[in-house]
Short mmCIF file of C-alpha atoms and ligand atoms in Angstrom, two decimals:
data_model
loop_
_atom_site.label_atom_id
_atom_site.label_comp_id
_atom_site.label_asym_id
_atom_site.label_seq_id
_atom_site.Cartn_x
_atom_site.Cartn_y
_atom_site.Cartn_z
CA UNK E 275 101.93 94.12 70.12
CA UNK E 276 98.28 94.36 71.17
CA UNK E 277 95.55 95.85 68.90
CA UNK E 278 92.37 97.37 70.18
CA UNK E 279 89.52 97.03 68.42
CA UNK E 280 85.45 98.14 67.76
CA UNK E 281 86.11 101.16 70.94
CA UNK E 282 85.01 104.84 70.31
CA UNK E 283 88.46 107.15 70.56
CA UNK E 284 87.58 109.84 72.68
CA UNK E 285 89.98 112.45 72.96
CA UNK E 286 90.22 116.51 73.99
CA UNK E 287 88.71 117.50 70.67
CA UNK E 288 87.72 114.28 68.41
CA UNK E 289 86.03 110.88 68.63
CA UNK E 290 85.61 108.45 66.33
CA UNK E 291 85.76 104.67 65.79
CA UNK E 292 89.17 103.58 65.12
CA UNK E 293 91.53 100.37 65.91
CA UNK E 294 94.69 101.42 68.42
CA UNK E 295 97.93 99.02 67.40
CA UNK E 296 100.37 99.88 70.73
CA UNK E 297 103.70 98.72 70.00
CA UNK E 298 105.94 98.02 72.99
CA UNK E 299 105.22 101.14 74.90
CA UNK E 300 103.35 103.86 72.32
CA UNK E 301 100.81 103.95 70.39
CA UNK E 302 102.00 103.13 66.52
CA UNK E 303 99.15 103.20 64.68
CA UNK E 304 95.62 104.54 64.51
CA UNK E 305 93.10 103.46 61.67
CA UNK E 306 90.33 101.37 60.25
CA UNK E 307 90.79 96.90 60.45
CA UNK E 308 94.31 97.02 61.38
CA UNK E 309 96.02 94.10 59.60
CA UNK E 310 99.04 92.90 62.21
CA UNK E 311 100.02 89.38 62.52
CA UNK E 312 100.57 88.15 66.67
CA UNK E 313 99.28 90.98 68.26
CA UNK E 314 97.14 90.97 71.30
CA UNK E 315 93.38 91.29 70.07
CA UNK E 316 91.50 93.56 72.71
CA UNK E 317 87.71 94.53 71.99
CA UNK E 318 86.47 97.51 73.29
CA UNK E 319 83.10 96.67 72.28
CA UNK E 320 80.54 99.01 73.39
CA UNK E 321 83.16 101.05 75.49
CA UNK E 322 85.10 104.46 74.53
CA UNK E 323 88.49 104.29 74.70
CA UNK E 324 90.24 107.52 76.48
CA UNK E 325 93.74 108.86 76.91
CA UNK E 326 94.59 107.68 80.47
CA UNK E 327 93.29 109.91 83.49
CA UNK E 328 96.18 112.32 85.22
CA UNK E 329 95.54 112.90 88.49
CA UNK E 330 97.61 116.58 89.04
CA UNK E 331 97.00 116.55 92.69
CA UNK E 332 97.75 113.83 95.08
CA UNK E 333 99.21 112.82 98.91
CA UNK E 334 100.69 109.53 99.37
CA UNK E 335 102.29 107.98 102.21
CA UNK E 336 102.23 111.68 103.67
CA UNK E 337 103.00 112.97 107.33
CA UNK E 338 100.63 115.08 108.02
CA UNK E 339 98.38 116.62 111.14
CA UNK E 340 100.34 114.06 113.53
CA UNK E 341 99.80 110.84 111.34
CA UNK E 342 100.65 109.29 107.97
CA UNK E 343 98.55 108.88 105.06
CA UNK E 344 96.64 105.58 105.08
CA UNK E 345 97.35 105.05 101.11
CA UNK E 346 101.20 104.58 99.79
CA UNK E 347 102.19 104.51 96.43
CA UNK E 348 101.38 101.13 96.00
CA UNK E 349 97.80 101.26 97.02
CA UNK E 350 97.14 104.48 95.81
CA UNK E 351 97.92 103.78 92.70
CA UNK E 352 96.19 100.30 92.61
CA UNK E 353 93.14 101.97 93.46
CA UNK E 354 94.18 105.29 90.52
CA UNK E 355 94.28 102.65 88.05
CA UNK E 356 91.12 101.02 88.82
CA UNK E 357 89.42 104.38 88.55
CA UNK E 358 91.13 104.95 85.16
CA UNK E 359 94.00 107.34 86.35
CA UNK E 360 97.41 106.45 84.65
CA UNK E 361 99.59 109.14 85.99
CA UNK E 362 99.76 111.21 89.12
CA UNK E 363 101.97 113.89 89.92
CA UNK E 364 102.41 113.72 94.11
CA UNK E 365 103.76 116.90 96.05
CA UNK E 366 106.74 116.02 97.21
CA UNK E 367 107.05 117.87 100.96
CA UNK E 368 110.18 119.99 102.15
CA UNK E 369 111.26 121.25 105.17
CA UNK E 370 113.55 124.18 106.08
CA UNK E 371 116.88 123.90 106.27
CA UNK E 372 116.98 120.50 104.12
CA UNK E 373 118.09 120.34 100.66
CA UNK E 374 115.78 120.28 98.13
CA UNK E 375 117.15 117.27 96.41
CA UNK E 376 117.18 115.38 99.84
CA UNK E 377 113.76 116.11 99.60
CA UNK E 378 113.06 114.77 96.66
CA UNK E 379 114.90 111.56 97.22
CA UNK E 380 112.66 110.67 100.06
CA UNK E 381 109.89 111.10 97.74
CA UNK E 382 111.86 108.90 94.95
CA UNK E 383 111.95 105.85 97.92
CA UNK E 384 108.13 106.60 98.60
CA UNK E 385 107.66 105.69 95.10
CA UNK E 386 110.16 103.72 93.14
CA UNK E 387 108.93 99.97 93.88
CA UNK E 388 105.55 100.70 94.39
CA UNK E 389 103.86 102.89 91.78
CA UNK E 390 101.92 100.46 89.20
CA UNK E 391 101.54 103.56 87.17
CA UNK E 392 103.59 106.43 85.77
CA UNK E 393 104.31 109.29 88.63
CA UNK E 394 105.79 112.99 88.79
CA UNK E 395 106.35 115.43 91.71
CA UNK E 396 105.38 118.80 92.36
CA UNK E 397 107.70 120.61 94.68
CA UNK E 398 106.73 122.49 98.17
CA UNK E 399 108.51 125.51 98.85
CA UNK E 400 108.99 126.00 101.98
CA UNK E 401 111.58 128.84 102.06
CA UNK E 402 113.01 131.00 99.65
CA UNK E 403 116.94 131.46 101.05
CA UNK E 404 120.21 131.60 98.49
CA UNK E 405 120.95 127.82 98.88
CA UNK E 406 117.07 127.37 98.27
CA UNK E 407 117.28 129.43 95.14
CA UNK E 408 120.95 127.87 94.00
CA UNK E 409 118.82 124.58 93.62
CA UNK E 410 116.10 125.35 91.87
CA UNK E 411 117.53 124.92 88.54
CA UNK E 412 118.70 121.50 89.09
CA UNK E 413 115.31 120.36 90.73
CA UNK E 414 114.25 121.38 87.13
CA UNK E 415 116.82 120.26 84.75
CA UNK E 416 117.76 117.34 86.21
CA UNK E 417 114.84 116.35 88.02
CA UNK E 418 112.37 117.63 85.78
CA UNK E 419 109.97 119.18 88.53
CA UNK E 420 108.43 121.92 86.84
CA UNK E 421 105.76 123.00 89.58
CA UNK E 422 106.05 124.38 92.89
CA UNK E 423 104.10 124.22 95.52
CA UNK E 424 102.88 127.23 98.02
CA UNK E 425 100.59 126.83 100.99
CA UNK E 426 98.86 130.17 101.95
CA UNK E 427 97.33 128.80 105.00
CA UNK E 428 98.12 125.84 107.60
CA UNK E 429 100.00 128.32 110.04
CA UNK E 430 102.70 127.15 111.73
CA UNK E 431 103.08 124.25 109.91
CA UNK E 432 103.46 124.61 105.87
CA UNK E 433 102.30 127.96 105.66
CA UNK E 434 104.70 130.28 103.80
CA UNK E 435 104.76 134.31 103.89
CA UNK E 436 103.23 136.43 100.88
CA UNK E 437 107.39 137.00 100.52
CA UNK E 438 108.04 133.68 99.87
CA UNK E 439 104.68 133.62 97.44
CA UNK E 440 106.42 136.52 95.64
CA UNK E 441 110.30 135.33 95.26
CA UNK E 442 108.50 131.83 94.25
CA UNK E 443 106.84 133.25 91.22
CA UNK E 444 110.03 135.12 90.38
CA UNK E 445 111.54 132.51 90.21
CA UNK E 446 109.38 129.98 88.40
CA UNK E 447 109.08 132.81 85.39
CA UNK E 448 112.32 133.07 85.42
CA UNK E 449 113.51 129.03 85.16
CA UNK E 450 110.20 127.64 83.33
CA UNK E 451 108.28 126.54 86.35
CA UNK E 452 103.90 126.72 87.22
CA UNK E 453 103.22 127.83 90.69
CA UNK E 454 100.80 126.18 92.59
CA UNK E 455 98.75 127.66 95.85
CA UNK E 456 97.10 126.37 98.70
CA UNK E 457 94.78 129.62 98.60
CA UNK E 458 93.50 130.25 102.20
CA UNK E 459 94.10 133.10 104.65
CA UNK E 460 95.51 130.74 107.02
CA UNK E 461 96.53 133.89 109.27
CA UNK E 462 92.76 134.55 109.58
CA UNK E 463 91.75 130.66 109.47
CA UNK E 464 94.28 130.68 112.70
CA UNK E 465 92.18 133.33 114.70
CA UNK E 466 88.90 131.91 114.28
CA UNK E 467 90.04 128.36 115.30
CA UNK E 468 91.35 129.30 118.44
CA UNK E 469 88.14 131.63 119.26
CA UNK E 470 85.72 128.18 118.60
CA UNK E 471 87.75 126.67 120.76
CA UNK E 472 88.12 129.07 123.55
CA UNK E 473 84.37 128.82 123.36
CA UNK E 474 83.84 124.98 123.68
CA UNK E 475 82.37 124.67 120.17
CA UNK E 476 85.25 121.59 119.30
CA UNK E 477 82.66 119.53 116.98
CA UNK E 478 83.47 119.23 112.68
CA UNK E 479 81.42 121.73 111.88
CA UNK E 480 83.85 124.49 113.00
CA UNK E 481 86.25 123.27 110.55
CA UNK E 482 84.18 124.56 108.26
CA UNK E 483 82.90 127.39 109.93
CA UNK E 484 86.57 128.63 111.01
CA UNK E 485 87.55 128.64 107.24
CA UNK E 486 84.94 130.99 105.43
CA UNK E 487 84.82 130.95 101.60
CA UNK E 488 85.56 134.46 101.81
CA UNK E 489 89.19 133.96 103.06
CA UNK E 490 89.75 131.67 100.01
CA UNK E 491 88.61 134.66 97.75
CA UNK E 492 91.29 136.80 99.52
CA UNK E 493 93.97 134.34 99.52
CA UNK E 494 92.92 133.76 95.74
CA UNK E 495 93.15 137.50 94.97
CA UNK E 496 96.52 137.67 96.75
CA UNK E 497 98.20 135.43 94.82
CA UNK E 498 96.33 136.52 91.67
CA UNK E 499 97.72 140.05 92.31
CA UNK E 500 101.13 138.64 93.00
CA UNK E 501 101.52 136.49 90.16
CA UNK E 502 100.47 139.21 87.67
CA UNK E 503 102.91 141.88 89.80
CA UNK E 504 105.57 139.23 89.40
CA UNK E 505 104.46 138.83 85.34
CA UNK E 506 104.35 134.82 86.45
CA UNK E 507 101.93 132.07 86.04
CA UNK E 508 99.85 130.65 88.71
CA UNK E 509 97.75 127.00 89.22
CA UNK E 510 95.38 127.76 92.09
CA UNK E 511 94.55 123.95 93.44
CA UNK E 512 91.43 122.53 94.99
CA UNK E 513 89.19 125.71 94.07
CA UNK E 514 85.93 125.21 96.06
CA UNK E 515 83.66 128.53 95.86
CA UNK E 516 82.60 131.61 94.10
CA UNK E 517 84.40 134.16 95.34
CA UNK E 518 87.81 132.29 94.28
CA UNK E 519 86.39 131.60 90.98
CA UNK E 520 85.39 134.72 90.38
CA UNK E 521 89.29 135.99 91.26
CA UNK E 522 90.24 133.69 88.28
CA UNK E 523 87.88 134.14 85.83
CA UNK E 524 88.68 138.21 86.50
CA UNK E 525 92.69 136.98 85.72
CA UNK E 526 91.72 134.81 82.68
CA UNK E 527 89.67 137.81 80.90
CA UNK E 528 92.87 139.99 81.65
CA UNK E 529 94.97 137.70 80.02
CA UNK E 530 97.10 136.54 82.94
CA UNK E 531 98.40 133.27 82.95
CA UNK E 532 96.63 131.63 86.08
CA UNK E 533 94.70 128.25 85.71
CA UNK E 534 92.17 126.83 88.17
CA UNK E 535 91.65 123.11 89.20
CA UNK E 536 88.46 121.70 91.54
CA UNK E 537 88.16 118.50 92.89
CA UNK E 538 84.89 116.02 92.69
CA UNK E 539 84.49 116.35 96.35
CA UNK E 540 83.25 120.02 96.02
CA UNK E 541 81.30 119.09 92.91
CA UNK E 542 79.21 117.09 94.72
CA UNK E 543 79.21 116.57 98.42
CA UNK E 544 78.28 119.92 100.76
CA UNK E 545 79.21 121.55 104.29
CA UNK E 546 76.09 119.80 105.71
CA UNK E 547 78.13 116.42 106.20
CA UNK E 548 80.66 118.22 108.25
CA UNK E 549 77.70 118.18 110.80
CA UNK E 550 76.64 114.36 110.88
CA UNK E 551 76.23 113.11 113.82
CA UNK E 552 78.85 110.51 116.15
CA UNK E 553 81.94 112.09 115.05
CA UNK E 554 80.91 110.59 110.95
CA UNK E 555 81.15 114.84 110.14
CA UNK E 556 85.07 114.23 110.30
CA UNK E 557 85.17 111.46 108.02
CA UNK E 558 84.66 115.06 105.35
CA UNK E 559 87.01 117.23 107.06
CA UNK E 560 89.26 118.64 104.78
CA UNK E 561 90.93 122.24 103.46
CA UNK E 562 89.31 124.22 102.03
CA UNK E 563 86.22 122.48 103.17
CA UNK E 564 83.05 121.94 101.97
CA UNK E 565 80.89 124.44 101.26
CA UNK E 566 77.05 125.32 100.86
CA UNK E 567 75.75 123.72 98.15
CA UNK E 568 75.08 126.93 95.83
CA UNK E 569 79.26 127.14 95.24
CA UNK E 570 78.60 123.47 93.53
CA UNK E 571 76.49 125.31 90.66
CA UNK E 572 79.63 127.63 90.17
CA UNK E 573 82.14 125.62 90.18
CA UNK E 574 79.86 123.40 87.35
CA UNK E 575 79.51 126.38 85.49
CA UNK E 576 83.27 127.42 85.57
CA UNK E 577 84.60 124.19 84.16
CA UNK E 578 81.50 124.21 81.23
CA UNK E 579 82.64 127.82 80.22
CA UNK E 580 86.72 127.07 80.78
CA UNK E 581 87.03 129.17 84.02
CA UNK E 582 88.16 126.36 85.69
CA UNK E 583 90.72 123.81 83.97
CA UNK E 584 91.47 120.35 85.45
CA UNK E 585 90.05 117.92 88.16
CA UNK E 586 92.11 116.62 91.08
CA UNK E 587 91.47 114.50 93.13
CA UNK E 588 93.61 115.74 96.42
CA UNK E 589 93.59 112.23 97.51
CA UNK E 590 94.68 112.45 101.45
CA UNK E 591 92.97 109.48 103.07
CA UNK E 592 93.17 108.84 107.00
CA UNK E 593 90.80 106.03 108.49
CA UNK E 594 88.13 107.40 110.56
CA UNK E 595 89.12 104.61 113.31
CA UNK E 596 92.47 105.33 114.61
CA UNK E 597 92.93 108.52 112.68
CA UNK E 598 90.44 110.78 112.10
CA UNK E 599 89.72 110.29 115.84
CA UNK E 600 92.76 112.17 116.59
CA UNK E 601 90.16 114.92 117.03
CA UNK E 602 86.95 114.07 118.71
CA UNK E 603 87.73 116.77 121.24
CA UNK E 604 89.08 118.67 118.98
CA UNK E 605 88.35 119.94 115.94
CA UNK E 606 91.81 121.47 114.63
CA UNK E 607 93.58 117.73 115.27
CA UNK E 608 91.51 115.81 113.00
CA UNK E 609 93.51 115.51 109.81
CA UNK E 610 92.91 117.20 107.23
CA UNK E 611 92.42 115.10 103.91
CA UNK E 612 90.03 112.76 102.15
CA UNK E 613 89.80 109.38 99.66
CA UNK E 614 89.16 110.44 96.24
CA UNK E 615 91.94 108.58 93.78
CA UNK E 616 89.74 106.05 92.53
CA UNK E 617 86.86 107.77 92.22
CA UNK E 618 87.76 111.04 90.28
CA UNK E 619 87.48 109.94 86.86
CA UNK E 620 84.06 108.66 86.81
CA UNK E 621 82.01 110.04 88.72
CA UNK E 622 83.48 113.20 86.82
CA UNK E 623 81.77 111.28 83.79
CA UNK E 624 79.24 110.36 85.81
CA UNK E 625 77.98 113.86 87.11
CA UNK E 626 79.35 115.78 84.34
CA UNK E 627 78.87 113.96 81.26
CA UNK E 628 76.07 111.89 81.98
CA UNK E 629 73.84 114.78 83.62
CA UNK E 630 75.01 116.74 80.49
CA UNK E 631 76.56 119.93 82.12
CA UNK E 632 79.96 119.55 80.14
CA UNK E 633 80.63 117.68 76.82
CA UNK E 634 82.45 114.63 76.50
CA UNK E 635 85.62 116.21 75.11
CA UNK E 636 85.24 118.61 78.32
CA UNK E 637 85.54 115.62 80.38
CA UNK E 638 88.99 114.11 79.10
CA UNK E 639 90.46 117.86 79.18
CA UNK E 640 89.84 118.18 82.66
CA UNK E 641 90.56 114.46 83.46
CA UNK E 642 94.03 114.46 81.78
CA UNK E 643 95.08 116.23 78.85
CA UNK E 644 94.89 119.94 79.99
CA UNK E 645 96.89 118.56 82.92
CA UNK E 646 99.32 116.53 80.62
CA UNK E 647 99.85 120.44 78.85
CA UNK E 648 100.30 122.88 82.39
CA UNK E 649 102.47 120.27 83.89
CA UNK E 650 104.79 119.40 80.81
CA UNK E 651 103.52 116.09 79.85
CA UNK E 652 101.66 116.64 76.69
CA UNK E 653 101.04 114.84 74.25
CA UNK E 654 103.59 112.09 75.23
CA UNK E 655 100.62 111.66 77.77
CA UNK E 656 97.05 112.94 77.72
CA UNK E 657 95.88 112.35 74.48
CA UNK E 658 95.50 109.26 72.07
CA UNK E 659 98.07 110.06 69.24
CA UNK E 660 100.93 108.27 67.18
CA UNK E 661 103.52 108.09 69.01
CA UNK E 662 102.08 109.06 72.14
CA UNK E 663 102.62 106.52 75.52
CA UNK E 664 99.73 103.87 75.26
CA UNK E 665 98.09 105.40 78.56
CA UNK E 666 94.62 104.07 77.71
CA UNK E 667 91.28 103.34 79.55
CA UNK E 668 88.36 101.15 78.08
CA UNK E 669 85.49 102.71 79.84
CA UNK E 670 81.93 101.07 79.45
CA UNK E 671 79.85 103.99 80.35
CA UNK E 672 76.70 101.73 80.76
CA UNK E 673 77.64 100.22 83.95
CA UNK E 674 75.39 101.69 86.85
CA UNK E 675 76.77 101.25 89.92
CA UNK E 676 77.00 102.49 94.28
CA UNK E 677 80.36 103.81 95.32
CA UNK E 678 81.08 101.93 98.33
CA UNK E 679 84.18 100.93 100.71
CA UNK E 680 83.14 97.39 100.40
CA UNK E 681 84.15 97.60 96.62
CA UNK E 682 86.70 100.08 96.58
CA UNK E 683 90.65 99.27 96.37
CA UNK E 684 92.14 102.51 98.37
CA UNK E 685 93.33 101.23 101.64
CA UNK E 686 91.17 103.49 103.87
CA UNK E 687 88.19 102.01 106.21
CA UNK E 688 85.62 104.77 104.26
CA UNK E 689 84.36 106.05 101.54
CA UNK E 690 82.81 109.43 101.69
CA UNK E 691 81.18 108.99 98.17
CA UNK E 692 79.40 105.81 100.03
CA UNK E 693 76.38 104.73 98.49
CA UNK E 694 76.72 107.51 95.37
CA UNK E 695 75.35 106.15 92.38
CA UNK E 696 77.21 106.61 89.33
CA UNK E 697 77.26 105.57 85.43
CA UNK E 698 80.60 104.18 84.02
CA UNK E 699 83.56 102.21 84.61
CA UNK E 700 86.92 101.46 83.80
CA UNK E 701 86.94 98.04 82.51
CA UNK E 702 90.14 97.94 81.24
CA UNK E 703 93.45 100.02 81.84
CA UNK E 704 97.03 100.31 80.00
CA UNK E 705 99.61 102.60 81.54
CA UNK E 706 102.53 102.45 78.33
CA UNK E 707 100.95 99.54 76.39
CA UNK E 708 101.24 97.33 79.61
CA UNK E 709 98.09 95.99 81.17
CA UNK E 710 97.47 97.46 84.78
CA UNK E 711 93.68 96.47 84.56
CA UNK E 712 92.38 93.95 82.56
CA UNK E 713 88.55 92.93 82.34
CA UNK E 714 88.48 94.74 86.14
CA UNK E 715 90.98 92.51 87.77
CA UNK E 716 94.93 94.23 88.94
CA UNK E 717 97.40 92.28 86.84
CA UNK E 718 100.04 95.06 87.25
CA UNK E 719 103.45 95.18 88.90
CA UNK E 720 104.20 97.52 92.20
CA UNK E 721 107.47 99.60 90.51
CA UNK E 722 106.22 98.99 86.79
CA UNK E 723 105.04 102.67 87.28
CA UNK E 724 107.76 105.22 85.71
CA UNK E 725 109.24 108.35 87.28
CA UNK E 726 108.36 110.98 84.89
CA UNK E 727 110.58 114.00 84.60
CA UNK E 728 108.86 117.21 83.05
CA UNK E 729 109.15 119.83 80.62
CA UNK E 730 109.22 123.04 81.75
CA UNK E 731 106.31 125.06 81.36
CA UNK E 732 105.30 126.63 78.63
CA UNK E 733 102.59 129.35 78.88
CA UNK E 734 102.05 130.65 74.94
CA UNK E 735 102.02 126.81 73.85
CA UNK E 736 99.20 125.71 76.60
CA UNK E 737 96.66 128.98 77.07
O1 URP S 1073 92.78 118.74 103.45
C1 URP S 1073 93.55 118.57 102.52
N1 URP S 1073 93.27 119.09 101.35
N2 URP S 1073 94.65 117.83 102.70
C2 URP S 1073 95.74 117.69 101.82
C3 URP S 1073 96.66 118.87 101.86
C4 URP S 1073 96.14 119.99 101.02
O2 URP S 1073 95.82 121.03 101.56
O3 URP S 1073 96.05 119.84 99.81
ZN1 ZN S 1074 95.71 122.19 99.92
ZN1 ZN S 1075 96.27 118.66 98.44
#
C-alpha cells in the first residue's frame, strides 16, 4: 500500500486537496488524513497530482523512410515516463498480403519485455480485401484494437485510396472501431516533390514547401465528407493548420462524430527551422510539417474552445548523424519524424497552462483523459477515481527549466525543443501503483508495462 499525501488532485473537471491510498494496482481510496497502518508515505508537497499522461500517438522501433526508429519500447517509454506519460497507444504497421494478426504479433515482440509503462495499438490499414475484412472482428474482440489507422498521403508507400478510406469507416461503424487519418493529399504532395527536384531545389525547406497547408484542408475535408457519407466516426491525427481545423470545427457544429488531435511541435516551433542552415533544417522535417507561425494561434484557439481534443506527441525520432543525413541531397529521403515523448506533457503545461491560454482541467483532458474516453480506456485510465489504475504523476509546476539533449532520456542525438524554457516537471511517476519514477530517478522494470486491450468505441458515451 502507498498513501499520497498534502498533493493538489487535478483531474478533467475537479481539483482539490485530498490523500490517494493505491492498493496493489488501483486507487482504493480518496479523502482527507487517511488512517492506514504500513503503507508507503509519499508527499506531494507543493506538487499537483494528475491522472497519468496518454500519449494516443506514437512510433517505436519503426521502419520507416529506409531506416528504423532510433527509440524502442524500452527507451521510449523510459523517456514517456519521465515526461509524465503512463500509457501510449503505438500504431502497429501492416503490409499487404500479411495477416493482420501477424501484424500485430510483431508489434506484441516490439513491446512485451520492454515497455516500463502500460501500451495499446492502433491498427494501419493497409488494404481493405475479404480476408482483410474476415479479421477485423478478431483484431477487436480478441485483441482489443479499437482504432484504425489510414494514411492519405506517403504515396507509394502507406498511402491508401479514398476506397479503402471509405470501406474502413464502414467498417469501424459497423464493429465499434475510431478511424484515424494521416490527412494529406499525398497524390498532390507527390507532384510537387518531384517538380523541386527536377529543379535542383533538394534543401529542407521544400519539405515544407512541397506539402502546402492547403492539401491538409482537402485531405481533411475528404475524409470529413467520407466519414459523415459513411455515418462513421473519424480521429484526424497531428492537425497542424487552419484550413484543417476549420474542416473539423465545420463537422463538430454539424454534429458528426470526428475528433481532432495536435501535437506540441506545431504549438510551438514554425516552418522557419526547416530552413536553418548546415543541413540542422532536417533535424524538423516531419509530415505534415511545420507551418507559418499564424496556424500556431489557431490551433491554441481550437483546443481553448474544444475544436481540437487531445495532444500527441507523434514521437518518430531518427538521429540527425547517420539518419537524418539520408537526405542531404535530397530532400524526399530524409525521414520523416521527430522526438517529442518526453516532452509532451509539460511543455503542454508549460505553454498552455502557464501562459494561461487553456485552464488547468483543459490541460489533463487533452494530456490523457479525453484520450483514455475515444480510445476505450476511460476511466480505468485517465482520471484519478476509486477504483481507477493508480496511473499518477506528482508534478511540481515550479521547476523552471531548458529542454536540452544533454538532459533528456529518449535515445536520439537531438532535441528540437533545445534550449526551450519551460515551467514544470514530473517529479514523481506511478504507472498501476508501481513506481516508474521516483524523486526523478527510473526505478522501473523494462516489461513491467501492460498490454492494454480496448473497449470498443463508444461515440454517445464520449461526445
Ligand atoms: O513525420 C511523421 N509524422 N512521421 C511519423 C509518421 C506519421 O506520419 O505520423
Ligand atoms: Zn502521420
Ligand atoms: Zn505519426
Amino acid at each position: 500500500m502507498k498513501v499520497i499525501r498534502n498533493g493538489v488532485i487535478v483531474t478533467a473537471t475537479d481539483m482539490y486537496e485530498a490523500d490517494i491510498l493505491i492498493e496493489q494496482d488501483k486507487i482504493a481510496m480518496i479523502g482527507k488524513n487517511i488512517q492506514v497502518d504500513g503503507a508507503e508515505e509519499i508527499d506531494a508537497k507543493g506538487c499537483y497530482v494528475f491522472p497519468g499522461g496518454i500519449d494516443p500517438h506514437t512510433h517505436l522501433d519503426m521502419p520507416f523512410g529506409g531506416t528504423i526508429t532510433k527509440d524502442d519500447f524500452e527507451s521510449g517509454t523510459i523517456a514517456a515516463a519521465f515526461g509524465g506519460t503512463t500509457t501510449i497507444i503505438d500504431f502497429c504497421l501492416t503490409t499487404k498480403g500479411e495477416t493482420l494478426k501477424n501484424a500485430v504479433q510483431v508489434w506484441h515482440q516490439k513491446a512485451k519485455d520492454k515497455a516500463v509503462i502500460d501500451y495499446g495499438f492502433h491498427l494501419q490499414i493497409a488494404e481493405v480485401t475479404e480476408d482483410v475484412l474476415k479479421e477485423i472482428p478478431s483484431i477487436i474482440e480478441e485483441e482489443g484494437i479499437t482504432s484504425f489507422k489510414i494514411f492519405m498521403a506517403y504515396k507509394n508507400v502507406l498511402q491508401v485510396d479514398d476506397e479503402t478510406l471509405f470501406k474502413t469507416l464502414l467498417t469501424a461503424k459497423e464493429h465499434g472501431a475510431l478511424v484515424m487519418v494521416h490527412a494529406e493529399n499525398g497524390d498532390v504532395i507527390d507532384c510537387l516533390v518531384k517538380k523541386f527536384l527536377a529543379e535542383g531545389k533538394t534543401a529542407p525547406i521544400y519539405h515544407a514547401l512541397s506539402r502546402p497547408s492547403a492539401l491538409e484542408g482537402e485531405a481533411t475535408g475528404r475524409a470529413i465528407q467520407l466519414t459523415e457519407l459513411a455515418d462513421s466516426q473519424l480521429y484526424v491525427v497531428h492537425v497542424t493548420c487552419q484550413e484543417a481545423v476549420d474542416k473539423i470545427a465545420e463537422a463538430q457544429s454539424k454534429g458528426l462524430n470526428v475528433w481532432g488531435e495536435t501535437c506540441p511541435q506545431y504549438l510551438v516551433l514554425d516552418v522557419s527551422y526547416l530552413d536553418r542552415p548546415d543541413f540542422e533544417g532536417a533535424k524538423y522535417v516531419w509530415s505534415p510539417p511545420l507551418r507559418e507561425k499564424h496556424h500556431q494561434e489557431r490551433l491554441w484557439h481550437a483546443l481553448k474552445t474544444g475544436q481540437l481534443h487531445t495532444i500527441g506527441s507523434d514521437h518518430c525520432s531518427f538521429d540527425f548523424k547517420g539518419q537524418k543525413e539520408l537526405g542531404r541531397e535530397d530532400f524526399s529521403k530524409i525521414p520523416n519524424g521527430g522526438p517529442f515523448i518526453e516532452d509532451r506533457f509539460t511543455v503542454l503545461f508549460s505553454e498552455g497552462v502557464v501562459k494561461g491560454r487553456i485552464t488547468i482541467h483543459q490541460f489533463v483532458d487533452l494530456v490523457s483523459t479525453r484520450s483514455a474516453k475515444l480510445f476505450g480506456l476511460f476511466p480505468r485510465k485517465g482520471t484519478i477515481a476509486v477504483g481507477s489504475d493508480a496511473d499518477l504523476v506528482i508534478f511540481d509546476p515550479n521547476v523552471e527549466r531548458i529542454i536540452s539533449a544533454k538532459t533528456h532520456h529518449m535515445a536520439v542525438d537531438y532535441n528540437a525543443l533545445e534550449g526551450m524554457k519551460v515551467y514544470g516537471e514530473p517529479i514523481t511517476v506511478l504507472c498501476r501503483g508501481e513506481f516508474v519514477i521516483k524523486e526523478r530517478q527510473f526505478v522501473g522494470k523494462p516489461g513491467n508495462g501492460m498490454y492494454l486491450k480496448r473497449a470498443k468505441f463508444r461515440p454517445y458515451q464520449w461526445r
